[in-house]
Coordinates of N, CA, C and O in Angstrom, one line a residue:
X1 N -25.6 37.2 -38.3 CA -24.2 36.8 -37.8 C -24.2 36.9 -36.3 O -23.5 36.2 -35.6
X2 N -24.8 37.9 -35.9 CA -24.7 38.3 -34.3 C -25.5 37.1 -33.7 O -25.1 36.9 -32.4
X3 N -26.6 36.6 -34.3 CA -27.1 35.4 -33.6 C -26.5 34.2 -33.6 O -26.3 33.5 -32.6
X4 N -25.4 34.0 -34.7 CA -24.6 32.7 -34.5 C -23.4 32.9 -33.5 O -23.2 32.0 -32.8
X5 N -22.9 34.3 -33.4 CA -21.9 34.5 -32.4 C -22.6 34.3 -31.1 O -21.9 33.6 -30.0
X6 N -23.9 34.8 -30.8 CA -24.4 34.5 -29.3 C -24.7 33.2 -29.2 O -24.4 32.7 -28.1
X7 N -25.1 32.4 -30.1 CA -25.3 31.0 -30.0 C -24.1 30.2 -29.6 O -24.2 29.3 -28.7
X8 N -23.0 30.6 -30.4 CA -21.5 29.8 -30.1 C -21.1 30.4 -28.7 O -20.6 29.6 -28.0
X9 N -21.4 31.7 -28.2 CA -20.9 32.1 -26.9 C -21.8 31.4 -25.8 O -21.2 30.9 -24.9
X10 N -23.0 31.2 -26.3 CA -23.9 30.4 -25.1 C -23.4 28.9 -25.0 O -23.5 28.3 -24.1
X11 N -23.1 28.4 -26.2 CA -22.6 27.0 -26.1 C -21.3 26.8 -25.4 O -21.0 25.9 -24.5
X12 N -20.3 27.7 -25.7 CA -19.1 27.7 -24.9 C -19.2 27.9 -23.5 O -18.6 27.2 -22.7
X13 N -20.1 29.0 -23.0 CA -20.3 29.3 -21.6 C -20.9 28.1 -21.1 O -20.5 27.5 -19.8
X14 N -21.9 27.4 -21.7 CA -22.7 26.2 -21.1 C -21.6 25.1 -20.7 O -21.8 24.3 -19.8
X15 N -20.7 25.1 -21.9 CA -19.9 23.7 -21.7 C -18.8 24.0 -20.7 O -18.4 23.1 -19.9
X16 N -18.4 25.2 -20.5 CA -17.4 25.4 -19.6 C -18.1 25.4 -18.2 O -17.3 25.0 -17.1
X17 N -19.4 25.8 -18.0 CA -19.9 25.7 -16.7 C -20.1 24.0 -16.4 O -19.9 23.5 -15.4
X18 N -20.5 23.3 -17.5 CA -20.7 21.9 -17.3 C -19.3 21.3 -16.8 O -19.3 20.4 -16.1
X19 N -18.1 21.9 -17.5 CA -16.9 21.1 -17.1 C -16.5 21.5 -15.7 O -16.0 20.7 -15.0
X20 N -16.7 22.8 -15.3 CA -16.4 23.1 -13.9 C -17.2 22.5 -13.1 O -16.6 22.0 -12.0
X21 N -18.5 22.3 -13.3 CA -19.3 21.5 -12.4 C -18.9 20.0 -12.2 O -18.8 19.3 -11.3
X22 N -18.5 19.5 -13.4 CA -18.1 18.1 -13.5 C -16.8 18.0 -12.6 O -16.6 16.9 -12.0
X23 N -15.8 18.9 -12.8 CA -14.5 18.9 -12.1 C -14.9 19.0 -10.6 O -14.3 18.3 -9.7
X24 N -15.9 19.9 -10.2 CA -16.1 20.1 -8.8 C -16.7 18.8 -8.3 O -16.4 18.4 -7.0
X25 N -17.5 18.2 -9.0 CA -18.2 16.9 -8.5 C -17.3 15.8 -8.3 O -17.1 15.2 -7.3
X26 N -16.3 15.8 -9.3 CA -15.2 14.7 -9.1 C -14.3 15.0 -7.9 O -13.7 14.1 -7.2
X27 N -13.9 16.5 -7.9 CA -13.2 16.7 -6.5 C -13.8 16.5 -5.3 O -13.2 15.8 -4.3
X28 N -15.2 16.6 -5.2 CA -16.1 16.2 -4.1 C -16.0 14.7 -3.8 O -15.9 14.2 -2.8
X29 N -16.1 14.0 -4.9 CA -16.0 12.6 -4.8 C -14.8 11.9 -4.3 O -14.5 11.1 -3.5
X30 N -13.8 12.6 -5.0 CA -12.3 12.2 -4.4 C -12.1 12.5 -2.9 O -11.6 11.8 -2.2
X31 N -12.5 13.8 -2.5 CA -12.4 14.1 -1.2 C -13.1 13.2 -0.2 O -12.7 12.8 0.8
X32 N -14.3 12.8 -0.5 CA -15.1 11.9 0.2 C -14.5 10.6 0.3 O -14.5 10.0 1.3
X33 N -13.9 10.2 -0.9 CA -13.2 8.9 -0.8 C -12.0 8.9 0.1 O -11.7 8.0 0.8
X34 N -11.3 10.0 0.2 CA -10.1 10.1 1.1 C -10.6 10.2 2.6 O -10.0 9.5 3.4
X35 N -11.8 10.8 2.8 CA -12.4 10.7 4.1 C -12.8 9.3 4.6 O -12.5 9.0 5.7
X36 N -13.3 8.5 3.6 CA -13.7 7.2 3.9 C -12.5 6.2 4.3 O -12.4 5.5 5.2
X37 N -11.5 6.6 3.3 CA -10.1 5.8 3.5 C -9.5 6.1 4.9 O -9.1 5.1 5.7
X38 N -9.5 7.5 5.3 CA -9.0 7.8 6.5 C -9.8 7.3 7.7 O -9.2 6.9 8.7
X39 N -11.1 7.3 7.6 CA -12.0 6.9 8.6 C -11.8 5.2 8.8 O -11.6 4.8 10.0
X40 N -11.6 4.4 7.9 CA -11.3 3.0 7.9 C -9.9 3.0 8.5 O -9.7 2.2 9.4
X41 N -8.9 3.8 8.2 CA -7.5 3.6 8.7 C -7.5 4.0 10.3 O -7.0 3.1 11.1
X42 N -8.2 5.0 10.6 CA -8.2 5.3 12.0 C -9.0 4.5 12.8 O -8.7 4.1 14.0
X43 N -10.2 3.9 12.3 CA -11.1 3.1 13.0 C -10.4 1.7 13.2 O -10.5 1.0 14.3
X44 N -9.9 1.2 12.1 CA -9.5 -0.3 12.1 C -8.1 -0.5 12.4 O -7.6 -1.1 13.2
X45 N -7.0 0.2 11.7 CA -5.6 0.2 11.7 C -5.0 0.8 13.0 O -4.1 0.5 13.7
X46 N -5.7 2.0 13.4 CA -5.0 2.7 14.5 C -5.9 2.4 15.9 O -5.3 2.3 17.0
X47 N -7.1 2.8 15.9 CA -8.0 2.6 17.3 C -8.2 1.3 17.7 O -8.0 1.0 18.8
X48 N -8.4 0.3 16.8 CA -8.8 -1.0 17.2 C -7.6 -1.7 18.0 O -7.9 -2.3 19.0
X49 N -6.5 -1.6 17.5 CA -5.4 -2.3 18.3 C -5.3 -1.7 19.7 O -5.0 -2.3 20.5
X50 N -5.5 -0.4 19.9 CA -5.5 0.2 21.3 C -6.6 -0.2 22.0 O -6.5 -0.6 23.2
X51 N -7.8 -0.2 21.5 CA -9.1 -0.7 22.1 C -9.2 -2.1 22.6 O -10.0 -2.5 23.7
X52 N -8.4 -2.9 21.8 CA -8.5 -4.4 22.3 C -7.2 -4.9 22.9 O -6.9 -6.0 23.1
X53 N -6.3 -3.9 23.3 CA -5.1 -4.0 23.9 C -4.1 -5.0 23.2 O -3.7 -5.9 23.7
X54 N -4.0 -4.8 21.9 CA -3.1 -5.6 21.3 C -1.7 -5.5 21.8 O -1.2 -4.4 22.2
X55 N -0.9 -6.5 21.9 CA 0.3 -6.5 22.4 C 1.3 -5.3 21.9 O 2.1 -4.8 22.7
X56 N 1.2 -5.1 20.6 CA 2.1 -4.0 20.1 C 1.8 -2.6 20.5 O 2.5 -2.0 20.8
X57 N 0.4 -2.4 20.7 CA 0.0 -1.1 21.4 C 0.4 -1.0 22.9 O 0.6 0.1 23.2
X58 N 0.1 -2.1 23.5 CA 0.5 -2.2 24.9 C 2.1 -1.8 25.1 O 2.4 -0.9 25.9
X59 N 2.7 -2.6 24.2 CA 4.2 -2.4 24.3 C 4.7 -0.8 24.1 O 5.4 -0.3 24.7
X60 N 4.0 -0.4 23.0 CA 4.3 1.2 22.6 C 4.0 2.1 23.9 O 4.7 3.0 24.1
X61 N 2.8 2.0 24.4 CA 2.4 2.8 25.5 C 3.2 2.5 26.7 O 3.4 3.5 27.5
X62 N 3.7 1.3 26.9 CA 4.6 1.0 28.1 C 5.8 1.6 27.9 O 6.4 2.4 28.9
X63 N 6.2 1.7 26.7 CA 7.5 2.4 26.4 C 7.5 3.8 26.6 O 8.5 4.5 27.1
X64 N 6.3 4.6 26.3 CA 6.1 5.9 26.4 C 6.0 6.3 28.0 O 6.4 7.3 28.4
X65 N 5.5 5.2 28.7 CA 5.3 5.4 30.1 C 3.9 6.0 30.4 O 3.6 6.3 31.6
X66 N 3.0 5.8 29.5 CA 1.6 6.5 29.8 C 0.6 5.1 30.3 O -0.4 5.6 30.9
X67 N 0.8 4.0 30.0 CA 0.0 3.1 30.4 C -1.3 2.7 29.6 O -1.5 3.5 28.7
X68 N -2.1 1.8 30.3 CA -3.4 1.5 29.5 C -4.4 2.6 29.4 O -5.1 2.6 28.4
X69 N -4.7 3.4 30.5 CA -5.6 4.4 30.3 C -5.4 5.4 29.1 O -6.4 5.7 28.4
X70 N -4.3 5.8 29.1 CA -3.9 6.7 27.8 C -4.1 6.0 26.6 O -4.8 6.6 25.6
X71 N -3.9 4.8 26.4 CA -4.0 3.9 25.4 C -5.5 3.8 24.9 O -5.8 4.0 23.7
X72 N -6.3 3.5 25.9 CA -7.7 3.2 25.6 C -8.3 4.8 25.3 O -9.3 4.9 24.5
X73 N -7.8 5.7 26.0 CA -8.4 7.1 25.7 C -8.1 7.5 24.3 O -9.0 8.0 23.5
X74 N -6.8 7.4 23.8 CA -6.4 7.7 22.5 C -7.2 7.0 21.4 O -7.7 7.4 20.3
X75 N -7.2 5.5 21.8 CA -8.0 4.6 20.7 C -9.5 5.2 20.6 O -10.1 5.2 19.6
X76 N -10.1 5.6 21.8 CA -11.4 6.0 21.8 C -11.4 7.4 20.8 O -12.4 7.7 20.2
X77 N -10.7 8.2 21.1 CA -10.6 9.6 20.3 C -10.4 9.2 18.9 O -11.1 9.9 18.1
X78 N -9.5 8.4 18.5 CA -9.4 8.0 17.2 C -10.6 7.4 16.6 O -10.9 7.8 15.4
X79 N -11.4 6.4 17.3 CA -12.5 5.9 16.8 C -13.6 6.9 16.6 O -14.3 6.9 15.6
X80 N -13.6 7.8 17.6 CA -14.6 9.0 17.5 C -14.4 9.7 16.3 O -15.3 10.3 15.6
X81 N -13.1 10.2 16.2 CA -12.7 11.0 14.9 C -13.1 10.2 13.5 O -13.4 10.8 12.7
X82 N -12.7 8.9 13.7 CA -13.2 8.1 12.4 C -14.7 8.1 12.1 O -15.0 8.3 10.9
X83 N -15.4 7.9 13.1 CA -16.9 8.1 12.9 C -17.3 9.4 12.4 O -18.1 9.6 11.4
X84 N -16.7 10.4 13.1 CA -17.2 11.8 12.8 C -16.7 12.3 11.4 O -17.3 13.1 10.9
X85 N -15.6 11.8 11.0 CA -15.2 12.0 9.5 C -16.4 11.7 8.5 O -16.3 12.3 7.4
X86 N -17.1 10.6 8.9 CA -18.1 10.3 7.9 C -19.5 11.0 8.1 O -20.5 10.7 7.3
X87 N -19.6 11.9 9.0 CA -20.8 12.5 9.3 C -20.7 13.9 8.8 O -19.8 14.8 9.2
X88 N -21.5 14.4 7.9 CA -21.4 15.6 7.2 C -21.2 16.9 8.0 O -20.4 17.6 7.8
X89 N -22.1 16.9 9.3 CA -22.0 18.1 10.1 C -20.6 18.1 10.9 O -20.2 19.1 11.2
X90 N -20.1 17.0 11.1 CA -18.9 17.0 12.0 C -17.6 16.7 11.2 O -16.5 16.8 11.8
X91 N -17.6 16.6 9.9 CA -16.4 16.2 9.2 C -15.3 17.2 9.3 O -14.1 16.7 9.5
X92 N -15.4 18.4 9.2 CA -14.4 19.4 9.4 C -13.7 19.4 10.9 O -12.6 19.4 11.1
X93 N -14.5 19.4 11.8 CA -14.2 19.4 13.2 C -13.4 18.1 13.5 O -12.4 18.1 14.2
X94 N -13.9 17.0 12.9 CA -13.0 15.7 13.2 C -11.7 15.8 12.5 O -10.8 15.1 13.2
X95 N -11.7 16.3 11.3 CA -10.4 16.4 10.7 C -9.5 17.4 11.4 O -8.1 17.0 11.6
X96 N -10.0 18.5 12.1 CA -9.1 19.3 12.9 C -8.6 18.6 14.1 O -7.5 18.6 14.7
X97 N -9.5 17.9 14.8 CA -9.2 17.2 16.0 C -8.3 16.0 15.8 O -7.3 15.8 16.5
X98 N -8.5 15.2 14.6 CA -7.4 14.2 14.4 C -6.0 14.7 14.0 O -5.1 14.2 14.2
X99 N -6.1 16.0 13.3 CA -4.8 16.7 13.1 C -4.1 17.0 14.4 O -2.8 16.8 14.4
X100 N -4.8 17.5 15.5 CA -4.2 17.9 16.7 C -3.7 16.6 17.2 O -2.6 16.7 17.9
X101 N -4.4 15.4 17.1 CA -3.9 14.2 17.8 C -2.7 13.8 17.2 O -1.7 13.3 17.6
X102 N -2.7 14.1 15.7 CA -1.3 13.7 14.8 C -0.1 14.6 15.4 O 0.9 14.2 15.3
X103 N -0.4 15.8 15.7 CA 0.7 16.7 16.3 C 1.3 16.1 17.5 O 2.4 16.0 17.7
X104 N 0.4 15.6 18.4 CA 0.8 14.8 19.5 C 1.6 13.6 19.2 O 2.7 13.3 19.7
X105 N 1.0 12.8 18.3 CA 1.7 11.6 17.8 C 3.0 11.9 17.3 O 4.1 11.2 17.5
X106 N 3.2 12.9 16.5 CA 4.5 13.5 15.9 C 5.5 13.7 17.1 O 6.7 13.2 17.0
X107 N 5.1 14.5 18.1 CA 6.0 14.9 19.2 C 6.5 13.4 20.0 O 7.7 13.4 20.3
X108 N 5.6 12.6 20.2 CA 5.9 11.4 20.9 C 6.8 10.7 20.1 O 7.9 10.0 20.6
X109 N 6.5 10.4 18.8 CA 7.4 9.8 17.8 C 9.0 10.3 17.9 O 9.9 9.6 17.9
X110 N 9.0 11.6 17.9 CA 10.3 12.3 17.9 C 11.0 12.0 19.3 O 12.1 11.8 19.4
X111 N 10.2 12.1 20.3 CA 10.9 12.1 21.8 C 11.0 10.8 22.3 O 12.0 10.4 22.8
X112 N 9.8 9.9 22.2 CA 10.0 8.6 23.0 C 10.5 7.5 21.9 O 11.2 6.7 22.6
X113 N 10.4 7.7 20.7 CA 10.8 6.6 19.7 C 12.0 7.2 18.9 O 12.3 6.6 17.8
X114 N 12.6 8.3 19.3 CA 14.0 8.7 18.4 C 13.6 9.0 17.1 O 14.5 8.9 16.3
X115 N 12.4 9.5 16.7 CA 12.2 9.9 15.3 C 11.6 8.6 14.5 O 11.4 8.9 13.3
X116 N 11.7 7.5 14.9 CA 11.2 6.4 14.3 C 9.8 6.6 13.9 O 8.9 6.8 14.7
X117 N 9.4 6.4 12.5 CA 7.9 6.6 12.1 C 7.4 7.9 12.4 O 6.1 8.2 12.2
X118 N 8.3 9.0 12.5 CA 7.8 10.3 12.7 C 7.2 11.0 11.7 O 6.3 12.0 11.8
X119 N 7.4 10.4 10.3 CA 6.7 11.0 9.2 C 5.3 10.8 9.0 O 4.6 11.3 8.3
X120 N 5.0 9.5 9.8 CA 3.6 9.0 9.4 C 2.6 10.0 9.9 O 1.6 10.2 9.3
X121 N 2.6 10.6 11.1 CA 1.6 11.6 11.5 C 1.5 12.7 10.6 O 0.5 13.3 10.3
X122 N 2.7 13.2 10.2 CA 2.7 14.3 9.3 C 2.1 14.0 7.9 O 1.4 15.0 7.5
X123 N 2.4 12.8 7.5 CA 1.8 12.6 6.2 C 0.3 12.4 6.3 O -0.7 12.8 5.5
X124 N -0.4 11.9 7.5 CA -1.7 11.7 7.7 C -2.4 13.2 7.9 O -3.4 13.3 7.6
X125 N -1.6 14.2 8.4 CA -2.1 15.5 8.6 C -2.4 16.1 7.3 O -3.4 17.0 7.2
X126 N -1.7 15.8 6.2 CA -2.0 16.6 4.9 C -3.3 16.4 4.3 O -4.0 17.4 4.2
X127 N -3.8 15.2 4.3 CA -5.3 15.1 3.9 C -6.3 15.7 4.9 O -7.4 15.9 4.6
X128 N -5.9 15.4 6.2 CA -6.8 15.9 7.3 C -7.1 17.4 7.1 O -8.1 17.9 7.3
X129 N -5.8 18.0 6.8 CA -5.9 19.5 6.7 C -6.7 20.0 5.4 O -7.5 20.9 5.5
X130 N -6.5 19.3 4.4 CA -7.4 19.5 3.3 C -8.8 19.3 3.5 O -9.7 19.9 2.9
X131 N -9.1 18.2 4.2 CA -10.4 18.0 4.6 C -11.1 19.1 5.4 O -12.2 19.7 5.2
X132 N -10.4 19.5 6.4 CA -10.8 20.5 7.2 C -11.0 21.8 6.5 O -12.1 22.5 6.8
X133 N -10.3 22.1 5.5 CA -10.4 23.4 4.7 C -11.6 23.2 3.8 O -12.4 24.2 3.8
X134 N -11.6 22.2 3.2 CA -12.6 22.0 2.0 C -14.0 21.8 2.7 O -14.9 22.3 2.1
X135 N -14.2 21.2 3.7 CA -15.4 21.1 4.5 C -15.6 22.1 5.6 O -16.5 22.0 6.5
X136 N -15.0 23.4 5.5 CA -15.1 24.3 6.6 C -16.5 24.8 6.8 O -16.8 25.4 7.8
X137 N -17.4 24.8 5.6 CA -18.6 25.2 5.6 C -19.5 24.3 6.8 O -20.4 25.0 7.4
X138 N -19.1 23.1 7.0 CA -19.8 22.3 8.0 C -19.6 22.9 9.4 O -20.5 22.7 10.4
X139 N -18.4 23.5 9.6 CA -18.3 24.3 11.0 C -19.4 25.4 11.2 O -19.8 25.4 12.3
X140 N -19.6 26.1 10.1 CA -20.6 27.2 10.3 C -21.8 26.5 10.5 O -22.6 27.0 11.5
X141 N -22.3 25.5 9.9 CA -23.5 24.8 10.2 C -23.6 24.4 11.4 O -24.5 24.3 12.1
X142 N -22.5 23.7 12.0 CA -22.4 23.1 13.3 C -22.5 24.2 14.3 O -23.3 24.1 15.4
X143 N -21.8 25.2 14.2 CA -21.9 26.4 15.1 C -23.4 27.1 15.3 O -23.8 27.3 16.3
X144 N -23.8 27.2 14.1 CA -25.4 27.6 14.1 C -26.3 26.6 14.7 O -27.1 27.1 15.5
X145 N -26.1 25.3 14.7 CA -26.9 24.5 15.3 C -26.7 24.3 16.9 O -27.6 24.4 17.7
X146 N -25.4 24.8 17.3 CA -25.1 24.8 18.7 C -25.5 26.0 19.3 O -26.1 25.9 20.5
X147 N -25.5 27.2 18.6 CA -26.1 28.3 19.1 C -27.5 28.2 19.2 O -28.2 28.8 20.2
X148 N -28.3 27.6 18.3 CA -29.7 27.6 18.4 C -30.1 26.7 19.5 O -31.2 26.9 20.0
X149 N -29.3 25.6 19.9 CA -29.6 24.7 20.8 C -29.6 25.2 22.2 O -30.2 25.0 23.1

């Protein structure tokens, strides 16, 4: 009887480990999918219009009073962040940097555009903060690499 109980216990613990591992795997896949979607958004929908001086981007930066230099700089930062979101060693730092950029975008939306679309940067920050937290181990690896270099 004790052998049967031990066998049942081993089966139960093995299945719960398998379930936990399966859930963790799916969570990792979901998080990676969000990273890819955000990278596509920042690279194509956000950075590209700024980098090609699309009239809507030019108009927005003229309204702020920042001009073309700031537009190209922010576009380049967004593109760099988009690429870095896809590089395992840089993914957490990229999410933190893009979150900081979104704080600035939120402030600009509130002040220069009277709150129009101010929710967009906040909404984008939610998955960025989740990525930064979940992938924080890459920060330790990056720091170790920088210290060795």
